[in-house]
């Protein structure tokens, strides 16, 4: 049984992390049995969430996890995809994970308004006694990382303009298709669902959330993925 180490949370989504939600959604899509396990920075091979334990071996980084488990379980999700579809999937993945993600950090962690709500979500992951020290410390660390990435050095308007452009590009590729690459879900849909669902969370209102909520094709896609792979969730 796969152990999925991530942040246990009682929230509107199963995880506040798009990377954790990606892996958990993908495990469901692939039909691989798993159990959730608590994540600690000390136990994580790369200090990030998620990681999995598969046959006693730790695998870190969501993309490595999907690649290794696809081979280990002979997962057929992407069988038959054309080279062009695989390229589209890769570019969409990079856009969401390596670029739009940093815009999402802006509205949750950097903006004072977003942080006023999101700090409670982060706080709920931590022992009560440690919260007063760890919550501001984590925020400082995220702020530092957004500057180190580079996007965080831009004015807020530019960061959000770029993140909205990323989401528009994904919406344009999706169009009126059921899933990103056609009428059946592929691995890339775990990525797209995880990121779009995180942006659309209504409990954290912000411009990205408003932008995505105004796109019926995106909201229908989120509902479709949720209905198919997270049906038991409220
Ligand atoms: N490339 C990694 C990114 C994972 C990642 O950034 N996870 C965040 C949570 S959303 C994390 O653990 N951040 C803690 C840190 O950066 O110290 C993956 O695909 O798994």
PDB file of C-alpha atoms in Angstrom, residues 11-202:
ATOM      1  CA  UNK A  11     -10.956  21.917   4.852  1.00  0.00           C
ATOM      2  CA  UNK A  12     -12.949  22.622   1.705  1.00  0.00           C
ATOM      3  CA  UNK A  13     -10.319  20.666  -0.282  1.00  0.00           C
ATOM      4  CA  UNK A  14      -8.454  17.559   0.878  1.00  0.00           C
ATOM      5  CA  UNK A  15      -5.226  19.564   0.926  1.00  0.00           C
ATOM      6  CA  UNK A  16      -4.208  23.238   0.714  1.00  0.00           C
ATOM      7  CA  UNK A  17      -1.283  22.164  -1.502  1.00  0.00           C
ATOM      8  CA  UNK A  18      -1.847  21.768  -5.253  1.00  0.00           C
ATOM      9  CA  UNK A  19       1.049  19.299  -5.439  1.00  0.00           C
ATOM     10  CA  UNK A  20      -0.473  17.066  -2.752  1.00  0.00           C
ATOM     11  CA  UNK A  21      -3.913  17.305  -4.344  1.00  0.00           C
ATOM     12  CA  UNK A  22      -2.339  16.410  -7.702  1.00  0.00           C
ATOM     13  CA  UNK A  23      -0.790  13.199  -6.371  1.00  0.00           C
ATOM     14  CA  UNK A  24      -3.849  12.136  -4.389  1.00  0.00           C
ATOM     15  CA  UNK A  25      -6.162  12.783  -7.365  1.00  0.00           C
ATOM     16  CA  UNK A  26      -3.823  10.877  -9.656  1.00  0.00           C
ATOM     17  CA  UNK A  27      -3.691   7.869  -7.298  1.00  0.00           C
ATOM     18  CA  UNK A  28      -7.486   7.780  -7.459  1.00  0.00           C
ATOM     19  CA  UNK A  29      -7.469   8.135 -11.250  1.00  0.00           C
ATOM     20  CA  UNK A  30      -4.956   5.298 -11.515  1.00  0.00           C
ATOM     21  CA  UNK A  31      -6.883   3.129  -9.053  1.00  0.00           C
ATOM     22  CA  UNK A  32      -3.830   2.643  -6.844  1.00  0.00           C
ATOM     23  CA  UNK A  33      -4.692   1.950  -3.188  1.00  0.00           C
ATOM     24  CA  UNK A  34      -3.079   4.409  -0.774  1.00  0.00           C
ATOM     25  CA  UNK A  35      -3.312   5.657   2.738  1.00  0.00           C
ATOM     26  CA  UNK A  36      -2.633   9.154   3.961  1.00  0.00           C
ATOM     27  CA  UNK A  37       0.180   9.685   6.422  1.00  0.00           C
ATOM     28  CA  UNK A  38       1.387  12.764   8.269  1.00  0.00           C
ATOM     29  CA  UNK A  39       4.117  14.849   6.662  1.00  0.00           C
ATOM     30  CA  UNK A  40       6.975  16.413   8.561  1.00  0.00           C
ATOM     31  CA  UNK A  41       9.803  18.443   7.029  1.00  0.00           C
ATOM     32  CA  UNK A  42      12.295  16.160   8.773  1.00  0.00           C
ATOM     33  CA  UNK A  43      10.885  13.036   7.132  1.00  0.00           C
ATOM     34  CA  UNK A  44      10.555  14.555   3.642  1.00  0.00           C
ATOM     35  CA  UNK A  45      13.518  13.673   1.411  1.00  0.00           C
ATOM     36  CA  UNK A  46      13.497  17.112  -0.255  1.00  0.00           C
ATOM     37  CA  UNK A  47      11.860  19.033   2.585  1.00  0.00           C
ATOM     38  CA  UNK A  48       8.706  19.469   0.503  1.00  0.00           C
ATOM     39  CA  UNK A  49       5.279  17.920   0.372  1.00  0.00           C
ATOM     40  CA  UNK A  50       4.171  15.490  -0.841  1.00  0.00           C
ATOM     41  CA  UNK A  51       6.263  12.385  -0.774  1.00  0.00           C
ATOM     42  CA  UNK A  52       5.190   8.755  -0.901  1.00  0.00           C
ATOM     43  CA  UNK A  53       6.562   5.551   0.508  1.00  0.00           C
ATOM     44  CA  UNK A  54       6.403   2.761  -2.036  1.00  0.00           C
ATOM     45  CA  UNK A  55       7.727  -0.679  -1.099  1.00  0.00           C
ATOM     46  CA  UNK A  56       9.795   0.878   1.687  1.00  0.00           C
ATOM     47  CA  UNK A  57      11.338   3.517  -0.613  1.00  0.00           C
ATOM     48  CA  UNK A  58      10.604   7.245  -0.309  1.00  0.00           C
ATOM     49  CA  UNK A  59       9.756   9.042  -3.558  1.00  0.00           C
ATOM     50  CA  UNK A  60       9.708  12.838  -3.469  1.00  0.00           C
ATOM     51  CA  UNK A  61       8.405  15.397  -5.971  1.00  0.00           C
ATOM     52  CA  UNK A  62       4.955  14.942  -7.479  1.00  0.00           C
ATOM     53  CA  UNK A  63       6.253  14.395 -11.018  1.00  0.00           C
ATOM     54  CA  UNK A  64       8.766  11.779  -9.926  1.00  0.00           C
ATOM     55  CA  UNK A  65       6.021  10.063  -7.934  1.00  0.00           C
ATOM     56  CA  UNK A  66       3.688   9.891 -10.955  1.00  0.00           C
ATOM     57  CA  UNK A  67       6.454   8.696 -13.259  1.00  0.00           C
ATOM     58  CA  UNK A  68       7.733   5.987 -10.902  1.00  0.00           C
ATOM     59  CA  UNK A  69       4.287   4.721  -9.953  1.00  0.00           C
ATOM     60  CA  UNK A  70       3.160   4.694 -13.592  1.00  0.00           C
ATOM     61  CA  UNK A  71       6.014   2.268 -14.271  1.00  0.00           C
ATOM     62  CA  UNK A  72       5.590   0.240 -11.059  1.00  0.00           C
ATOM     63  CA  UNK A  73       1.816  -0.260 -11.481  1.00  0.00           C
ATOM     64  CA  UNK A  74       1.724  -0.270 -15.277  1.00  0.00           C
ATOM     65  CA  UNK A  75      -0.718   2.652 -15.210  1.00  0.00           C
ATOM     66  CA  UNK A  76      -2.457   3.045 -18.564  1.00  0.00           C
ATOM     67  CA  UNK A  77      -3.793   6.602 -18.150  1.00  0.00           C
ATOM     68  CA  UNK A  78      -1.568   8.115 -20.838  1.00  0.00           C
ATOM     69  CA  UNK A  79      -1.402   5.203 -23.240  1.00  0.00           C
ATOM     70  CA  UNK A  80      -2.234   6.217 -26.801  1.00  0.00           C
ATOM     71  CA  UNK A  81      -1.522   9.928 -26.413  1.00  0.00           C
ATOM     72  CA  UNK A  82       0.038  11.537 -29.478  1.00  0.00           C
ATOM     73  CA  UNK A  83       3.398  13.291 -29.276  1.00  0.00           C
ATOM     74  CA  UNK A  84       1.552  16.606 -29.659  1.00  0.00           C
ATOM     75  CA  UNK A  85      -0.802  15.843 -26.758  1.00  0.00           C
ATOM     76  CA  UNK A  86       2.142  14.815 -24.587  1.00  0.00           C
ATOM     77  CA  UNK A  87       3.851  18.106 -25.444  1.00  0.00           C
ATOM     78  CA  UNK A  88       0.699  20.072 -24.616  1.00  0.00           C
ATOM     79  CA  UNK A  89       0.462  18.227 -21.299  1.00  0.00           C
ATOM     80  CA  UNK A  90       4.070  19.023 -20.442  1.00  0.00           C
ATOM     81  CA  UNK A  91       3.673  22.726 -21.260  1.00  0.00           C
ATOM     82  CA  UNK A  92       0.447  23.019 -19.291  1.00  0.00           C
ATOM     83  CA  UNK A  93       2.063  21.269 -16.347  1.00  0.00           C
ATOM     84  CA  UNK A  94       5.073  23.592 -16.408  1.00  0.00           C
ATOM     85  CA  UNK A  95       2.815  26.654 -16.755  1.00  0.00           C
ATOM     86  CA  UNK A  96       0.756  25.733 -13.719  1.00  0.00           C
ATOM     87  CA  UNK A  97       3.473  24.287 -11.487  1.00  0.00           C
ATOM     88  CA  UNK A  98       6.378  26.572 -12.270  1.00  0.00           C
ATOM     89  CA  UNK A  99       4.594  29.855 -12.970  1.00  0.00           C
ATOM     90  CA  UNK A 100       0.911  30.150 -12.016  1.00  0.00           C
ATOM     91  CA  UNK A 101       1.784  28.563  -8.651  1.00  0.00           C
ATOM     92  CA  UNK A 102       3.746  31.674  -7.714  1.00  0.00           C
ATOM     93  CA  UNK A 103       0.735  33.864  -8.483  1.00  0.00           C
ATOM     94  CA  UNK A 104      -1.311  31.618  -6.197  1.00  0.00           C
ATOM     95  CA  UNK A 105       1.233  32.182  -3.433  1.00  0.00           C
ATOM     96  CA  UNK A 106       0.768  35.917  -3.897  1.00  0.00           C
ATOM     97  CA  UNK A 107      -2.962  35.872  -3.114  1.00  0.00           C
ATOM     98  CA  UNK A 108      -2.672  33.421  -0.217  1.00  0.00           C
ATOM     99  CA  UNK A 109       0.607  34.218   1.476  1.00  0.00           C
ATOM    100  CA  UNK A 110       1.763  37.650   0.356  1.00  0.00           C
ATOM    101  CA  UNK A 111      -1.381  39.805   0.210  1.00  0.00           C
ATOM    102  CA  UNK A 112      -2.375  40.898   3.697  1.00  0.00           C
ATOM    103  CA  UNK A 113      -6.070  40.342   2.887  1.00  0.00           C
ATOM    104  CA  UNK A 114      -5.527  36.756   1.691  1.00  0.00           C
ATOM    105  CA  UNK A 115      -3.133  36.000   4.524  1.00  0.00           C
ATOM    106  CA  UNK A 116      -5.704  37.144   7.100  1.00  0.00           C
ATOM    107  CA  UNK A 117      -7.769  34.037   6.150  1.00  0.00           C
ATOM    108  CA  UNK A 118      -5.084  31.689   4.903  1.00  0.00           C
ATOM    109  CA  UNK A 119      -2.986  31.914   8.054  1.00  0.00           C
ATOM    110  CA  UNK A 120      -5.791  30.063   9.851  1.00  0.00           C
ATOM    111  CA  UNK A 121      -5.641  27.284   7.258  1.00  0.00           C
ATOM    112  CA  UNK A 122      -1.881  27.006   7.752  1.00  0.00           C
ATOM    113  CA  UNK A 123      -2.253  27.303  11.517  1.00  0.00           C
ATOM    114  CA  UNK A 124      -4.690  24.373  11.548  1.00  0.00           C
ATOM    115  CA  UNK A 125      -1.894  22.143  10.209  1.00  0.00           C
ATOM    116  CA  UNK A 126       0.342  22.924  13.158  1.00  0.00           C
ATOM    117  CA  UNK A 127       0.254  22.108  16.873  1.00  0.00           C
ATOM    118  CA  UNK A 128      -1.517  24.968  18.696  1.00  0.00           C
ATOM    119  CA  UNK A 129       1.474  25.772  20.889  1.00  0.00           C
ATOM    120  CA  UNK A 130       3.810  26.145  17.909  1.00  0.00           C
ATOM    121  CA  UNK A 131       1.464  28.317  15.818  1.00  0.00           C
ATOM    122  CA  UNK A 132       2.487  31.781  17.083  1.00  0.00           C
ATOM    123  CA  UNK A 133       6.096  31.108  16.098  1.00  0.00           C
ATOM    124  CA  UNK A 134       5.737  28.806  13.075  1.00  0.00           C
ATOM    125  CA  UNK A 135       2.949  30.564  11.155  1.00  0.00           C
ATOM    126  CA  UNK A 136       4.815  33.908  10.734  1.00  0.00           C
ATOM    127  CA  UNK A 137       8.058  32.003  10.148  1.00  0.00           C
ATOM    128  CA  UNK A 138       6.490  30.021   7.286  1.00  0.00           C
ATOM    129  CA  UNK A 139       5.116  33.217   5.786  1.00  0.00           C
ATOM    130  CA  UNK A 140       8.556  34.852   5.860  1.00  0.00           C
ATOM    131  CA  UNK A 141      10.004  31.797   4.163  1.00  0.00           C
ATOM    132  CA  UNK A 142       7.358  31.834   1.390  1.00  0.00           C
ATOM    133  CA  UNK A 143       7.853  35.576   0.836  1.00  0.00           C
ATOM    134  CA  UNK A 144      11.580  34.956   0.481  1.00  0.00           C
ATOM    135  CA  UNK A 145      10.979  32.130  -1.994  1.00  0.00           C
ATOM    136  CA  UNK A 146       8.686  34.232  -4.209  1.00  0.00           C
ATOM    137  CA  UNK A 147      11.463  36.825  -4.478  1.00  0.00           C
ATOM    138  CA  UNK A 148      14.044  34.122  -5.126  1.00  0.00           C
ATOM    139  CA  UNK A 149      11.854  32.714  -7.912  1.00  0.00           C
ATOM    140  CA  UNK A 150      11.676  36.190  -9.423  1.00  0.00           C
ATOM    141  CA  UNK A 151       7.953  36.626 -10.042  1.00  0.00           C
ATOM    142  CA  UNK A 152       7.621  38.004  -6.506  1.00  0.00           C
ATOM    143  CA  UNK A 153       9.786  40.991  -7.438  1.00  0.00           C
ATOM    144  CA  UNK A 154       7.122  42.308  -9.802  1.00  0.00           C
ATOM    145  CA  UNK A 155       4.343  44.654  -8.719  1.00  0.00           C
ATOM    146  CA  UNK A 156       1.264  42.786  -7.514  1.00  0.00           C
ATOM    147  CA  UNK A 157      -0.776  43.800 -10.607  1.00  0.00           C
ATOM    148  CA  UNK A 158       1.804  42.271 -12.924  1.00  0.00           C
ATOM    149  CA  UNK A 159       1.956  39.028 -10.911  1.00  0.00           C
ATOM    150  CA  UNK A 160      -1.800  38.608 -11.051  1.00  0.00           C
ATOM    151  CA  UNK A 161      -1.970  39.617 -14.742  1.00  0.00           C
ATOM    152  CA  UNK A 162       0.503  36.846 -15.550  1.00  0.00           C
ATOM    153  CA  UNK A 163      -1.252  34.256 -13.406  1.00  0.00           C
ATOM    154  CA  UNK A 164      -4.590  35.122 -15.047  1.00  0.00           C
ATOM    155  CA  UNK A 165      -2.937  34.766 -18.475  1.00  0.00           C
ATOM    156  CA  UNK A 166      -1.712  31.288 -17.449  1.00  0.00           C
ATOM    157  CA  UNK A 167      -5.215  30.283 -16.414  1.00  0.00           C
ATOM    158  CA  UNK A 168      -6.691  31.725 -19.627  1.00  0.00           C
ATOM    159  CA  UNK A 169      -4.232  29.655 -21.656  1.00  0.00           C
ATOM    160  CA  UNK A 170      -5.299  26.474 -19.864  1.00  0.00           C
ATOM    161  CA  UNK A 171      -8.972  27.414 -20.345  1.00  0.00           C
ATOM    162  CA  UNK A 172      -8.350  27.979 -24.077  1.00  0.00           C
ATOM    163  CA  UNK A 173      -6.782  24.520 -24.439  1.00  0.00           C
ATOM    164  CA  UNK A 174      -9.608  22.930 -22.470  1.00  0.00           C
ATOM    165  CA  UNK A 175     -12.276  24.685 -24.561  1.00  0.00           C
ATOM    166  CA  UNK A 176     -15.419  22.590 -24.574  1.00  0.00           C
ATOM    167  CA  UNK A 177     -13.597  19.289 -24.066  1.00  0.00           C
ATOM    168  CA  UNK A 178     -14.507  17.037 -21.168  1.00  0.00           C
ATOM    169  CA  UNK A 179     -10.896  16.674 -20.065  1.00  0.00           C
ATOM    170  CA  UNK A 180      -7.792  18.590 -21.038  1.00  0.00           C
ATOM    171  CA  UNK A 181      -6.773  16.342 -23.897  1.00  0.00           C
ATOM    172  CA  UNK A 182     -10.112  14.907 -24.975  1.00  0.00           C
ATOM    173  CA  UNK A 183     -12.949  12.839 -23.689  1.00  0.00           C
ATOM    174  CA  UNK A 184     -10.990  10.721 -21.238  1.00  0.00           C
ATOM    175  CA  UNK A 185      -9.018  11.790 -18.177  1.00  0.00           C
ATOM    176  CA  UNK A 186      -5.247  11.623 -18.457  1.00  0.00           C
ATOM    177  CA  UNK A 187      -2.480  12.189 -15.918  1.00  0.00           C
ATOM    178  CA  UNK A 188      -2.340  15.892 -16.806  1.00  0.00           C
ATOM    179  CA  UNK A 189      -5.904  16.230 -15.538  1.00  0.00           C
ATOM    180  CA  UNK A 190      -4.641  15.517 -12.018  1.00  0.00           C
ATOM    181  CA  UNK A 191      -2.412  18.596 -12.366  1.00  0.00           C
ATOM    182  CA  UNK A 192      -5.037  20.793 -13.995  1.00  0.00           C
ATOM    183  CA  UNK A 193      -7.740  19.818 -11.514  1.00  0.00           C
ATOM    184  CA  UNK A 194      -5.453  20.278  -8.513  1.00  0.00           C
ATOM    185  CA  UNK A 195      -4.386  23.776  -9.511  1.00  0.00           C
ATOM    186  CA  UNK A 196      -7.762  25.022 -10.765  1.00  0.00           C
ATOM    187  CA  UNK A 197      -9.569  23.679  -7.701  1.00  0.00           C
ATOM    188  CA  UNK A 198      -7.093  25.473  -5.431  1.00  0.00           C
ATOM    189  CA  UNK A 199      -7.619  28.747  -7.311  1.00  0.00           C
ATOM    190  CA  UNK A 200     -11.411  28.398  -7.334  1.00  0.00           C
ATOM    191  CA  UNK A 201     -11.738  27.857  -3.560  1.00  0.00           C
ATOM    192  CA  UNK A 202     -14.424  30.350  -2.603  1.00  0.00           C
TER     193      UNK A 202
END
